[in-house]
Coordinates of C-alpha atoms and ligand atoms in Angstrom, one line a residue:
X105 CA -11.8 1.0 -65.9
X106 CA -10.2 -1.0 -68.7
X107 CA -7.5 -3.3 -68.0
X108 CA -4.4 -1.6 -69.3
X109 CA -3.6 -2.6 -72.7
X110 CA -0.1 -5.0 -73.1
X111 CA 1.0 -3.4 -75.6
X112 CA 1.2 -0.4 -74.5
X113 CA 3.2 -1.3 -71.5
X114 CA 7.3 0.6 -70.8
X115 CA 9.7 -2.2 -72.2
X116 CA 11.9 -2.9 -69.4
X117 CA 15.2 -1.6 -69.6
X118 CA 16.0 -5.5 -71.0
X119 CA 14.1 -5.2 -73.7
X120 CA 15.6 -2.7 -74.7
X121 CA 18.9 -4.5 -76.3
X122 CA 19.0 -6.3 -79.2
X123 CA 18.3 -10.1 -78.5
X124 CA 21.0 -12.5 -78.9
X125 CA 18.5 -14.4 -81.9
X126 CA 17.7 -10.9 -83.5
X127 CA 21.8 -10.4 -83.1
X128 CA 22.8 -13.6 -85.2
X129 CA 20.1 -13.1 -87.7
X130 CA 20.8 -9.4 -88.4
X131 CA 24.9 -10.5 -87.7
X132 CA 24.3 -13.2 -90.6
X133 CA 22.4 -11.2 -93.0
X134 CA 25.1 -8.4 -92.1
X135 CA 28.4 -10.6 -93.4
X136 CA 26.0 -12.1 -96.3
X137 CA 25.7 -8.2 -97.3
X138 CA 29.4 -7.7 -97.4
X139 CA 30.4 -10.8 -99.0
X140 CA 27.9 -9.7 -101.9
X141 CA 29.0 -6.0 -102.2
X142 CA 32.5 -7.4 -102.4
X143 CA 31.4 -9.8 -105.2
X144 CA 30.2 -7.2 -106.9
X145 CA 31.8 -4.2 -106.4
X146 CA 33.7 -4.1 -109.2
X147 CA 30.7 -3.7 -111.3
X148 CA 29.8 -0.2 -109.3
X149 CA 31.1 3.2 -110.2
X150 CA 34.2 3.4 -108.4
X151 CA 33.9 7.3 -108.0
X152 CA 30.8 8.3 -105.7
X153 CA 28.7 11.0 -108.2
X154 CA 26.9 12.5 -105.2
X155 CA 26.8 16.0 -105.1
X156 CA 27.7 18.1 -102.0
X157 CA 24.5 17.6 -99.3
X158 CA 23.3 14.8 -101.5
X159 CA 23.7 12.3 -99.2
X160 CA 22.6 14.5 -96.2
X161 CA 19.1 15.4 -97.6
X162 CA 17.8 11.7 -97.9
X163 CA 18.4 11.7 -94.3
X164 CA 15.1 11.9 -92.1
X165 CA 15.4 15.5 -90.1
X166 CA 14.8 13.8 -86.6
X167 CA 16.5 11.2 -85.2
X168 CA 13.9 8.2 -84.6
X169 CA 12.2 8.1 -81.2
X170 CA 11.3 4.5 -81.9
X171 CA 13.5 1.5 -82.8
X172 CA 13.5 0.7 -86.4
X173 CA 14.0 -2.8 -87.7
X174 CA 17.3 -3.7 -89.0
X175 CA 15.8 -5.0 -92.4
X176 CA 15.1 -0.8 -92.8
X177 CA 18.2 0.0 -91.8
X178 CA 20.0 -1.9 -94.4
X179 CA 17.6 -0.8 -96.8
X180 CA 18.8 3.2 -96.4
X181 CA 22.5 1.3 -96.6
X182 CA 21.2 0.4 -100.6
X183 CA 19.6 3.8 -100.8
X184 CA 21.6 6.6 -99.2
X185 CA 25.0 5.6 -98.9
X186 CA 25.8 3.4 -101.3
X187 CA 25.4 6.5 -104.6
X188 CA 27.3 7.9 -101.6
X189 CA 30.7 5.5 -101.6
X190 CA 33.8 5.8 -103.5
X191 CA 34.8 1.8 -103.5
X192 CA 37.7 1.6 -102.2
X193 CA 37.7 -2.2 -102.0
X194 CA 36.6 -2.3 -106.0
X195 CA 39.5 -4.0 -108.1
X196 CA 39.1 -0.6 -110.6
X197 CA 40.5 1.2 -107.4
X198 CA 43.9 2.8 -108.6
X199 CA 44.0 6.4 -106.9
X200 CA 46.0 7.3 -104.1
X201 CA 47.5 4.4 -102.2
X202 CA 45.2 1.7 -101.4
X203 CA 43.2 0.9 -98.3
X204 CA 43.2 -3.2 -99.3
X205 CA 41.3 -5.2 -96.8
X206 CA 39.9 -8.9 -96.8
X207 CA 38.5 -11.5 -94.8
X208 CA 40.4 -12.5 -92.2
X209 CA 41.0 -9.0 -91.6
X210 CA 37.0 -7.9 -91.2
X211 CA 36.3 -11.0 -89.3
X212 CA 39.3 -9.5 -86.6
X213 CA 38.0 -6.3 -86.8
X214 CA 34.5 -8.0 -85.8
X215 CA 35.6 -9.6 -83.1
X216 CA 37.5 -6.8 -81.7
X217 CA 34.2 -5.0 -81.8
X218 CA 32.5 -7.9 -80.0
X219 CA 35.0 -8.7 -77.6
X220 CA 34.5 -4.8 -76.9
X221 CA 38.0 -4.6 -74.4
X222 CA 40.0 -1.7 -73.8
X223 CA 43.5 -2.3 -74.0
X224 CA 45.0 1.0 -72.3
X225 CA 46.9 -1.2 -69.9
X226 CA 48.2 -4.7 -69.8
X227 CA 45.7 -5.4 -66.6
X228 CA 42.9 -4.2 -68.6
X229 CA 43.6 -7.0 -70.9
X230 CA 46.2 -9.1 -70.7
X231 CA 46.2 -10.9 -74.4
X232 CA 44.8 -7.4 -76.3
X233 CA 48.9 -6.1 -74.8
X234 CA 50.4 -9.6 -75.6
X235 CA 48.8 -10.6 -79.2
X236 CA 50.2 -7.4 -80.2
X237 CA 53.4 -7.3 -78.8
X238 CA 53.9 -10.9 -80.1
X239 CA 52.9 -10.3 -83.8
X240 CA 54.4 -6.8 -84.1
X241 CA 58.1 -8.9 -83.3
X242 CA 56.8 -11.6 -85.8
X243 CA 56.7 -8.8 -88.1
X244 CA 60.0 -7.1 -87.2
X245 CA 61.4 -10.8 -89.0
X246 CA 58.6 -10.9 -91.8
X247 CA 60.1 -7.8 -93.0
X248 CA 64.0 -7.8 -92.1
X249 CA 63.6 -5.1 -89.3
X250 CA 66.7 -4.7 -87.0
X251 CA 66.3 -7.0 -84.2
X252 CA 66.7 -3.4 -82.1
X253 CA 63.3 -2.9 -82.9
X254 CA 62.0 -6.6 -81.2
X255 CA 60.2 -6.3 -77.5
X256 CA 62.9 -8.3 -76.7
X257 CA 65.7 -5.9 -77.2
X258 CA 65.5 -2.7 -75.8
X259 CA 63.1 -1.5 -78.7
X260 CA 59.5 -2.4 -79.5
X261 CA 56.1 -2.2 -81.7
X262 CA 53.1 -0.6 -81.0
X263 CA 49.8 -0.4 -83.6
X264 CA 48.7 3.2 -83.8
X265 CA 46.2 4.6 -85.7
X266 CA 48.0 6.1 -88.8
X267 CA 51.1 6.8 -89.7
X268 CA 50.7 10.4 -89.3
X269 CA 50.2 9.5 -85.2
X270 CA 53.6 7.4 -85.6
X271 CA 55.3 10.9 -87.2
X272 CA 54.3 12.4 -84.0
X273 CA 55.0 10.3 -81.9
X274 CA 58.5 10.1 -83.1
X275 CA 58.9 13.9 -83.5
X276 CA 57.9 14.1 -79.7
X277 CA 60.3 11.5 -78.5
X278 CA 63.0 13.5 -80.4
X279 CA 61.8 16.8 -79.1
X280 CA 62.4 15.0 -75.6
X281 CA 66.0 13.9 -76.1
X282 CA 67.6 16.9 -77.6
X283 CA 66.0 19.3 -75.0
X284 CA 67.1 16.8 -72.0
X285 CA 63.6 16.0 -70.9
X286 CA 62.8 19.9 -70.7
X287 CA 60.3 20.4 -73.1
X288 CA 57.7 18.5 -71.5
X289 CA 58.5 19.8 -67.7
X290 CA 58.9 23.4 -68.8
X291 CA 57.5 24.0 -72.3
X292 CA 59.3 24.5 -75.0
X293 CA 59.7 28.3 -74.5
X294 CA 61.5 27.6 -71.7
X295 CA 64.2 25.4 -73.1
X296 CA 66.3 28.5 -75.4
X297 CA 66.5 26.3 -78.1
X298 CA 65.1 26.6 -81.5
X299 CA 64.7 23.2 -82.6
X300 CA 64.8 22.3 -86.4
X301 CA 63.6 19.2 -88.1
X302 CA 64.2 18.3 -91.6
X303 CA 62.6 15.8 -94.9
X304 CA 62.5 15.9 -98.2
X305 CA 60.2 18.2 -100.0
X306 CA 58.4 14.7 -101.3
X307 CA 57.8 13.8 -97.5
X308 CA 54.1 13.3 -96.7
X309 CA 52.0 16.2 -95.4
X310 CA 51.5 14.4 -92.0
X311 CA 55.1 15.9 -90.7
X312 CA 54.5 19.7 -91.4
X313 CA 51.2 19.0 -89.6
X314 CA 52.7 17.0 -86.5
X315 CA 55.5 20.1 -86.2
X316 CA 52.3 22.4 -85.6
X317 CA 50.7 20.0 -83.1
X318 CA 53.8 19.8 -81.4
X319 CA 54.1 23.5 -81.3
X320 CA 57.8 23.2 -83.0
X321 CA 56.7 25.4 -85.4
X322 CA 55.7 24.3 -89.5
X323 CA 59.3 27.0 -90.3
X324 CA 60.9 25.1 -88.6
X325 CA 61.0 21.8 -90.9
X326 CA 63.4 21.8 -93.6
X327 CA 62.3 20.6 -97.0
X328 CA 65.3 19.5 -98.7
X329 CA 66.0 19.1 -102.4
X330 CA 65.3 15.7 -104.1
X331 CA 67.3 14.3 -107.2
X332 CA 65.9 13.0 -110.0
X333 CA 64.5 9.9 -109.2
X334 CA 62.5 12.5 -106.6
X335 CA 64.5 10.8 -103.8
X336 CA 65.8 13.2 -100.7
X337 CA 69.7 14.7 -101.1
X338 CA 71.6 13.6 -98.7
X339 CA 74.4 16.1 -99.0
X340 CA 71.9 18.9 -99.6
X341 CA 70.6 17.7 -95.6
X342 CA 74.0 17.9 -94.7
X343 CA 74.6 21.6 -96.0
X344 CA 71.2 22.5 -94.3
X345 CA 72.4 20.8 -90.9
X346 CA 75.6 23.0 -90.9
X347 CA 73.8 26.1 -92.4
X348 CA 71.3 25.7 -89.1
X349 CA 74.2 24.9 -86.8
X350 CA 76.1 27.9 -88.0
X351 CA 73.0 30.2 -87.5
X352 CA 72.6 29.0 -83.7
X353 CA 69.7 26.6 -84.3
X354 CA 69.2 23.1 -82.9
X355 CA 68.7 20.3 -85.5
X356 CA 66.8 17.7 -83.9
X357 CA 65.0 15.5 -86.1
X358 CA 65.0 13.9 -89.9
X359 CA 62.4 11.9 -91.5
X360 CA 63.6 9.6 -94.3
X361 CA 60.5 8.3 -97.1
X362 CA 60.3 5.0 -98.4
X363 CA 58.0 5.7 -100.8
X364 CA 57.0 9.0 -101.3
X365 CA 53.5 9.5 -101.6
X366 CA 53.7 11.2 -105.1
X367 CA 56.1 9.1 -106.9
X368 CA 57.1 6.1 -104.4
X369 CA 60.7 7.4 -104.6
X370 CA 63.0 5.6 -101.9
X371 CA 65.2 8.1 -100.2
X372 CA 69.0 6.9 -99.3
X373 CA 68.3 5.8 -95.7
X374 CA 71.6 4.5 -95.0
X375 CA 73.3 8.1 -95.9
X376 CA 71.0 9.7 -93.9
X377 CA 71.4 7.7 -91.0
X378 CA 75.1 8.0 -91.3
X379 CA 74.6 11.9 -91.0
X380 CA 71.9 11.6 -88.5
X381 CA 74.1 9.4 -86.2
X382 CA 77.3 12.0 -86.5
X383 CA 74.8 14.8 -86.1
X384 CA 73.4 13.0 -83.1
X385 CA 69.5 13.9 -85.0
X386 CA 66.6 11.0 -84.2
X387 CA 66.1 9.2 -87.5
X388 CA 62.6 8.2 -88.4
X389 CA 61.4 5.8 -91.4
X390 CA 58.1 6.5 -93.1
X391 CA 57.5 3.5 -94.9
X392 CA 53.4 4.4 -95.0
X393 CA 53.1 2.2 -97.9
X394 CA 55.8 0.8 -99.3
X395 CA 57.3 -0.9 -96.5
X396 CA 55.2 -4.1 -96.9
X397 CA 56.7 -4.9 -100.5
X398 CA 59.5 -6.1 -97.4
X399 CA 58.2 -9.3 -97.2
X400 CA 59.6 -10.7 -100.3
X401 CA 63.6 -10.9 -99.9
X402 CA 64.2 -9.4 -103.3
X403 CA 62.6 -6.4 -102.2
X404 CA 64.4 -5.5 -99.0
X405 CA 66.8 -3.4 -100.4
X406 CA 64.3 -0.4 -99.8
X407 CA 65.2 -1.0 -96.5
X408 CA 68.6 -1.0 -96.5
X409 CA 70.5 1.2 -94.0
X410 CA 66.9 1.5 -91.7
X411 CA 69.3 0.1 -88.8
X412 CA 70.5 3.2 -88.2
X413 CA 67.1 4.8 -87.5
X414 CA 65.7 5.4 -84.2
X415 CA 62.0 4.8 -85.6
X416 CA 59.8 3.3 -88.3
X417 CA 56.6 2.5 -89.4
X418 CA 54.5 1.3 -92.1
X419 CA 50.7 1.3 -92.7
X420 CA 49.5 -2.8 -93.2
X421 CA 46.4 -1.1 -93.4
X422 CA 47.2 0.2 -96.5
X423 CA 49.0 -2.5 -99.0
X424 CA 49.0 -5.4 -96.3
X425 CA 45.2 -6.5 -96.4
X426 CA 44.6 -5.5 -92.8
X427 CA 41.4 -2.5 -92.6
X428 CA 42.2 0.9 -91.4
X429 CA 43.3 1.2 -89.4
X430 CA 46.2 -0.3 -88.6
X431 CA 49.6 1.6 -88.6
X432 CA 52.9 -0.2 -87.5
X433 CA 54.9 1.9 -84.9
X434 CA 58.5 0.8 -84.0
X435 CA 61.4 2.5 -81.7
X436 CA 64.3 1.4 -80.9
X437 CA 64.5 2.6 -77.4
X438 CA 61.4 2.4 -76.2
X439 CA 61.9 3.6 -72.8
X440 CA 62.3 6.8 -74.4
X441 CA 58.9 6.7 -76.1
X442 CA 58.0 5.9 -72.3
X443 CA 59.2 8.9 -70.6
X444 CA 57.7 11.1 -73.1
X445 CA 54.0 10.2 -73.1
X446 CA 53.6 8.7 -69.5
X447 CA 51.7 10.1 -66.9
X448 CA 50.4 8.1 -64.3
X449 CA 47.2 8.8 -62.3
X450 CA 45.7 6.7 -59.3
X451 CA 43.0 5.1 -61.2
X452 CA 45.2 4.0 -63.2
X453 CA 47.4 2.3 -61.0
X454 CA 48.1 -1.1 -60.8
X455 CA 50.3 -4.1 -59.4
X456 CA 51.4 -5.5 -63.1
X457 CA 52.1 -1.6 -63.8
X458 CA 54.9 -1.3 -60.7
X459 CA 56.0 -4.4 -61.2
X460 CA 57.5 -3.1 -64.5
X461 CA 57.5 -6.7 -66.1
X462 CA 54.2 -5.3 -68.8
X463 CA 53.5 -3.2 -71.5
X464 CA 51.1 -0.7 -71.3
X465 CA 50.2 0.4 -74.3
X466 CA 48.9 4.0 -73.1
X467 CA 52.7 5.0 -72.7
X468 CA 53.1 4.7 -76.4
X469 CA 51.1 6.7 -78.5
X470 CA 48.5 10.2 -77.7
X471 CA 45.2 8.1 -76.7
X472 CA 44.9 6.3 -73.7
X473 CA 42.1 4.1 -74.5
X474 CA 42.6 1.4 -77.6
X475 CA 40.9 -1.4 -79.6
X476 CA 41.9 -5.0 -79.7
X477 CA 43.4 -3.8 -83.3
X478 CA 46.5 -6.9 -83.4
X479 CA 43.5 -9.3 -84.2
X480 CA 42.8 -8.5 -87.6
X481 CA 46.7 -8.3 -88.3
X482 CA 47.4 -11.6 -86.8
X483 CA 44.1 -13.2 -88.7
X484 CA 45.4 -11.6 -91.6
X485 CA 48.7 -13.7 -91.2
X486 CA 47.5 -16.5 -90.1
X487 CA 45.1 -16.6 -93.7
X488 CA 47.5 -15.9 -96.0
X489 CA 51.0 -17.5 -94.1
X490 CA 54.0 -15.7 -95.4
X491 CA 54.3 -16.6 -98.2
X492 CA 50.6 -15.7 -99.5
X493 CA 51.1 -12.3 -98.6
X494 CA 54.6 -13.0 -100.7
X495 CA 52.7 -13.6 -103.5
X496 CA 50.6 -11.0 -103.6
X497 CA 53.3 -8.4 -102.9
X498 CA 54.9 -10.0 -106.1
X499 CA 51.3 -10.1 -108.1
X500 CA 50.9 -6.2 -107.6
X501 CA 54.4 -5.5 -108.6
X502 CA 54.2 -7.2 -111.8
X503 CA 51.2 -5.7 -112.8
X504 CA 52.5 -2.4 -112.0
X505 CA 55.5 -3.5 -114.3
X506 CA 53.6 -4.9 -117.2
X507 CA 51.0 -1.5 -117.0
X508 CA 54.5 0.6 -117.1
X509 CA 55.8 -1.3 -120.1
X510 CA 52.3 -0.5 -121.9
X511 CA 52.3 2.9 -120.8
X512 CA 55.9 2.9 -123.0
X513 CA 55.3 1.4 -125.6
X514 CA 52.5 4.2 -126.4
X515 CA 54.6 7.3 -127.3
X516 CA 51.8 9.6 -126.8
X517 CA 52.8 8.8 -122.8
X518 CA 56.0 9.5 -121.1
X519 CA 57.0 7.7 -117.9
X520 CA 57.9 10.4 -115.4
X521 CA 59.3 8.4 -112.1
X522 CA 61.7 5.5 -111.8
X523 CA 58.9 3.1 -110.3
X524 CA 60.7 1.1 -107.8
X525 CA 57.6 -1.3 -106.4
X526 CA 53.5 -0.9 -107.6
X527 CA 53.1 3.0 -108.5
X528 CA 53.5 3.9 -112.3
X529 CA 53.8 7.2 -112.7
X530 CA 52.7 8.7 -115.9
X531 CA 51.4 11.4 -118.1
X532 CA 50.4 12.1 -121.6
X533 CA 53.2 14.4 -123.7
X534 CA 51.4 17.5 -123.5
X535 CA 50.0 20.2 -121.1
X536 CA 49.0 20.0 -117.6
X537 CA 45.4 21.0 -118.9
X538 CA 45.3 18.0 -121.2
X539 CA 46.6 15.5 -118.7
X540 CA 44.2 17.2 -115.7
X541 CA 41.3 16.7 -118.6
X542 CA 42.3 13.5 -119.3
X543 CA 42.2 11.8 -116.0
X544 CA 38.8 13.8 -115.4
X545 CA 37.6 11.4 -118.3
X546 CA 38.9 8.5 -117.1
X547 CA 37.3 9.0 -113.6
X548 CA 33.6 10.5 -115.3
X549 CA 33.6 6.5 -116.9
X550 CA 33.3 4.7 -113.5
X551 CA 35.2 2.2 -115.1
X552 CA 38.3 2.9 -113.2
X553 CA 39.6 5.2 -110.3
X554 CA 43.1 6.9 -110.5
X555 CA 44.4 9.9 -108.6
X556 CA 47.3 12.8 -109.4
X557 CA 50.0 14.6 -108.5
X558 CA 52.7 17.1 -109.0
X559 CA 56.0 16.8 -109.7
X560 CA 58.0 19.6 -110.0
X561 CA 55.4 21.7 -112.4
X562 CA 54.1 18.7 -114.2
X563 CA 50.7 17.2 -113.7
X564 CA 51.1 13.8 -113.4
X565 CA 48.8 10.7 -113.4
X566 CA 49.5 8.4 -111.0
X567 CA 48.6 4.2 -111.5
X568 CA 48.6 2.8 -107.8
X569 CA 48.6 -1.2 -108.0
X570 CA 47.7 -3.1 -104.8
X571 CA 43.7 -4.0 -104.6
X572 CA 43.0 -6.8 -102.9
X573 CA 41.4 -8.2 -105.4
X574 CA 42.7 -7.3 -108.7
X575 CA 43.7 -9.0 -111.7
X576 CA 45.2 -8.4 -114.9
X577 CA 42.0 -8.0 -116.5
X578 CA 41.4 -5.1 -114.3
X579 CA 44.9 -3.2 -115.2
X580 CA 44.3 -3.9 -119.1
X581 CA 40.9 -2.8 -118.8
X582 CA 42.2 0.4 -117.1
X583 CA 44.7 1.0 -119.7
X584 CA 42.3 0.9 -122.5
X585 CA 39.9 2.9 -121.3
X586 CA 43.4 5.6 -120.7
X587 CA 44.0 5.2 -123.8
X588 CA 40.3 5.3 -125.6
X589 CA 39.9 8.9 -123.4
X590 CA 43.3 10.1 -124.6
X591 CA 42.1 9.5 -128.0
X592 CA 39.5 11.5 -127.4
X593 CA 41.3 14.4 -126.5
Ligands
PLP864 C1 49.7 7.5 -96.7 C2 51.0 8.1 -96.1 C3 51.0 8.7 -94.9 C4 49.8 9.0 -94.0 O1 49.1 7.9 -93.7 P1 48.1 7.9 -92.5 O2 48.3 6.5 -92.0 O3 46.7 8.1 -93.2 O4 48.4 8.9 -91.6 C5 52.3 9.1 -94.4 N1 53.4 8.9 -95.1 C6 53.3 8.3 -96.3 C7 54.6 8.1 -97.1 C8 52.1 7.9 -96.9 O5 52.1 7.3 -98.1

């Protein structure tokens, strides 16, 4: 009988793992890949061409039953997904809002993946519970929060995944209050009340969605009228409180906007607030994006009268240079917040726990589990200091003013929104077919990326200024190639 062969012998289960050496080498060729794709990105397309199933069909069939080198699976990165990316990180990025990220920020998120904790309660990792809590009050100061919302008030931060989470979150504390705790013992059915929550018809998306997960009901938000700078009425919320009142209905909740996703517009939080607090109605800010231009003093007016609010948050993860995701959560009483989403099992019990002197982050948002997410936010201050992130804040907004003065000094383009911080919103004097045709030219180029909207009837192009990396050139270069497909029209 011949020996048996080596190489054909079952790896042990050791073998199995990647080996610390094959870990830095891949792990350094890994971080010299993205620190070439972002040196070049803004050569790419910024719009992904690929067709629907594009992607999926250069995709083997079968899962391999093999390992396969690293070096071929960065080669399918260059093949299959890159035709498959928009580039979000490329400085011809202007769509939507952005999703800026940098250095310090991937390095935290890195680490976070390599540190591998789960941060459900403070004894499952002390510093994931305490990093956070320390740079979300750092933050409450960065950006002229009420001290209310500070861990050392009665209030506090938490980092949840999106804003849209936060919205719930809030709605769901709220739902709690008005019905006395009763909604969560006995269902809402049981609690004779028909609750109603209210927003401007500019408000994001994410709070008709979190009324139908919280089975309060999509009819049963209020849209309410905007002026004309698109920001919410307060005196048309205060007719639609007493309408409801009147009708036997139970007004519960209001979100307030700063910066509506369309058009940036700030609504009046202080007005609101003053109704919400006479109405007794929970207050919450969605600052998604605009809430970091906060950081520079001149700019803190947008949050003027957010001390009357019983909840905020704002999205670093979109104009702050932190990756998604990384949304900003903030109540004023958190114990509230508490009561709502705890429940306590016996695994989960613990000595730090009942002795009530911790945080544990389960009791404050829908997941239990969580990443070490505060590392990329705190690298991300730590990098740039205040004032760097200052400066940037200030660099976006004045190339969102200079584009907006270009945009007006062409009179075949109108300016259709007062633009407060980095949006421009804009569109070409003419049909919504012309203006839709237009900005499918500008996108076909790959020279640029912009997105659109709707306000009122109008089709509008919207110019949203806060890439990481991008420069002047960038916003001129955008603007002539606007204007060279307008001309073309
Ligand atoms: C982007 C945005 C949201 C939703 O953001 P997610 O974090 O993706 O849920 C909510 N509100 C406003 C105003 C936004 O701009």
């Amino acid at each position: 009988m011949p020996p048996p062969d080596p190489s054909v012998r079952r790896p042990s289960p050791a073998d199995l793992h990647m080996t610390s050496d094959e870990f830095r080498r891949a792990g350094h060729a890994m971080v010299d890949w993205i620190a070439a794709y972002l040196e070049r990105v803004e050569t790419l397309p910024v719009l992904s061409r690929v067709k629907p199933g594009d992607v999926r069909s250069a995709l083997p069939s079968e899962p391999p039953a093999k390992r396969e080198p690293f070096e071929r699976w960065l080669e399918d990165i260059d093949r299959v997904v890159m035709p498959g990316l928009t580039h979000w990180q490329s400085p011809n990025f202007f769509a939507y809002f952005p999703a800026n990220a940098s250095g310090p920020s991937i390095l935290g998120d890195l680490l976070s993946a390599g540190l591998g904790v789960q941060g459900m309660l403070w004894a499952t990792s002390p510093a994931c519970t305490e990093v956070e809590t320390h740079v979300l009050d750092w933050l409450v100061g960065m950006l002229g929060l009420p001290d209310r919302f500070r861990s050392t008030s009665h209030g506090g931060g938490v980092i949840q995944d999106t804003a849209s989470s936060s919205t719930l979150c809030a709605l769901l504390v709220a739902r709690e209050r008005a019905t006395g705790g009763a909604s969560n013992d006995d269902g809402l059915a049981a609690c004779n009340a028909r609750l109603v929550a209210y927003a401007s018809t500019q408000t994001h998306s994410s709070l008709a969605k979190a009324m139908k997960i919280a089975g309060l009901g999509e009819r049963n938000l209020r849209l309410i009228d905007v002026d004309q700078a698109y920001a919410m009425r307060a005196d048309r919320l205060r007719e639609a409180i007493a309408r409801d009142r009147t009708a036997g209905l139970t007004p519960f909740f209001v979100c307030a906007t700063i910066g509506t996703t369309s058009s940036n517009a700030i609504d009046p939080v202080r007005a609101i607030g003053e109704i919400c607090n006479a109405e007794k109605l929970w207050l919450h800010v969605d600052a998604a994006m605009s809430g970091t231009a906060a950081l520079c003093p001149e700019f803190r007016p947008i949050h003027d009268g957010v001390e009357l609010a019983d909840s905020y948050c704002f999205n670093p993860h979109k104009w702050m240079f932190v990756n998604f995701d990384c949304d900003v959560f903030y109540v004023a009483d958190r114990a509230a917040l508490i009561r709502t989403l705890t429940v306590l099992p016996e695994y989960l019990r613990n000595a730090a726990t009942a002795s009530g002197a911790v945080f544990d982050y389960r009791d404050w948002h829908v997941p239990l589990g969580r990443r070490f997410r505060a590392l990329k936010l705190w690298f991300v201050i730590r990098h740039y200091g205040v004032e760097g992130l200052q400066a940037l804040v200030r660099h976006h907004v004045a190339l969102a003013a200079a584009f907006e003065s270009w945009v007006r000094a062409d009179d075949r383009f109108e300016i259709v929104a007062p633009r407060p911080l980095n949006l421009v919103s804009f569109r070409l004097r003419g049909s919504n077919e012309e203006n839709e045709a237009l900005l499918a030219r500008v996108n076909a180029s790959g020279e640029a990326y912009l997105s659109h909207t709707k306000l009122g009837d109008r089709y509008v192009l919207r110019m949203s200024i806060g890439q990481t990396r991008v420069e002047e050139r960038h916003v001129k270069a955008a603007w002539t190639l606007i204007q060279r497909c307008a001309s073309r029209a």
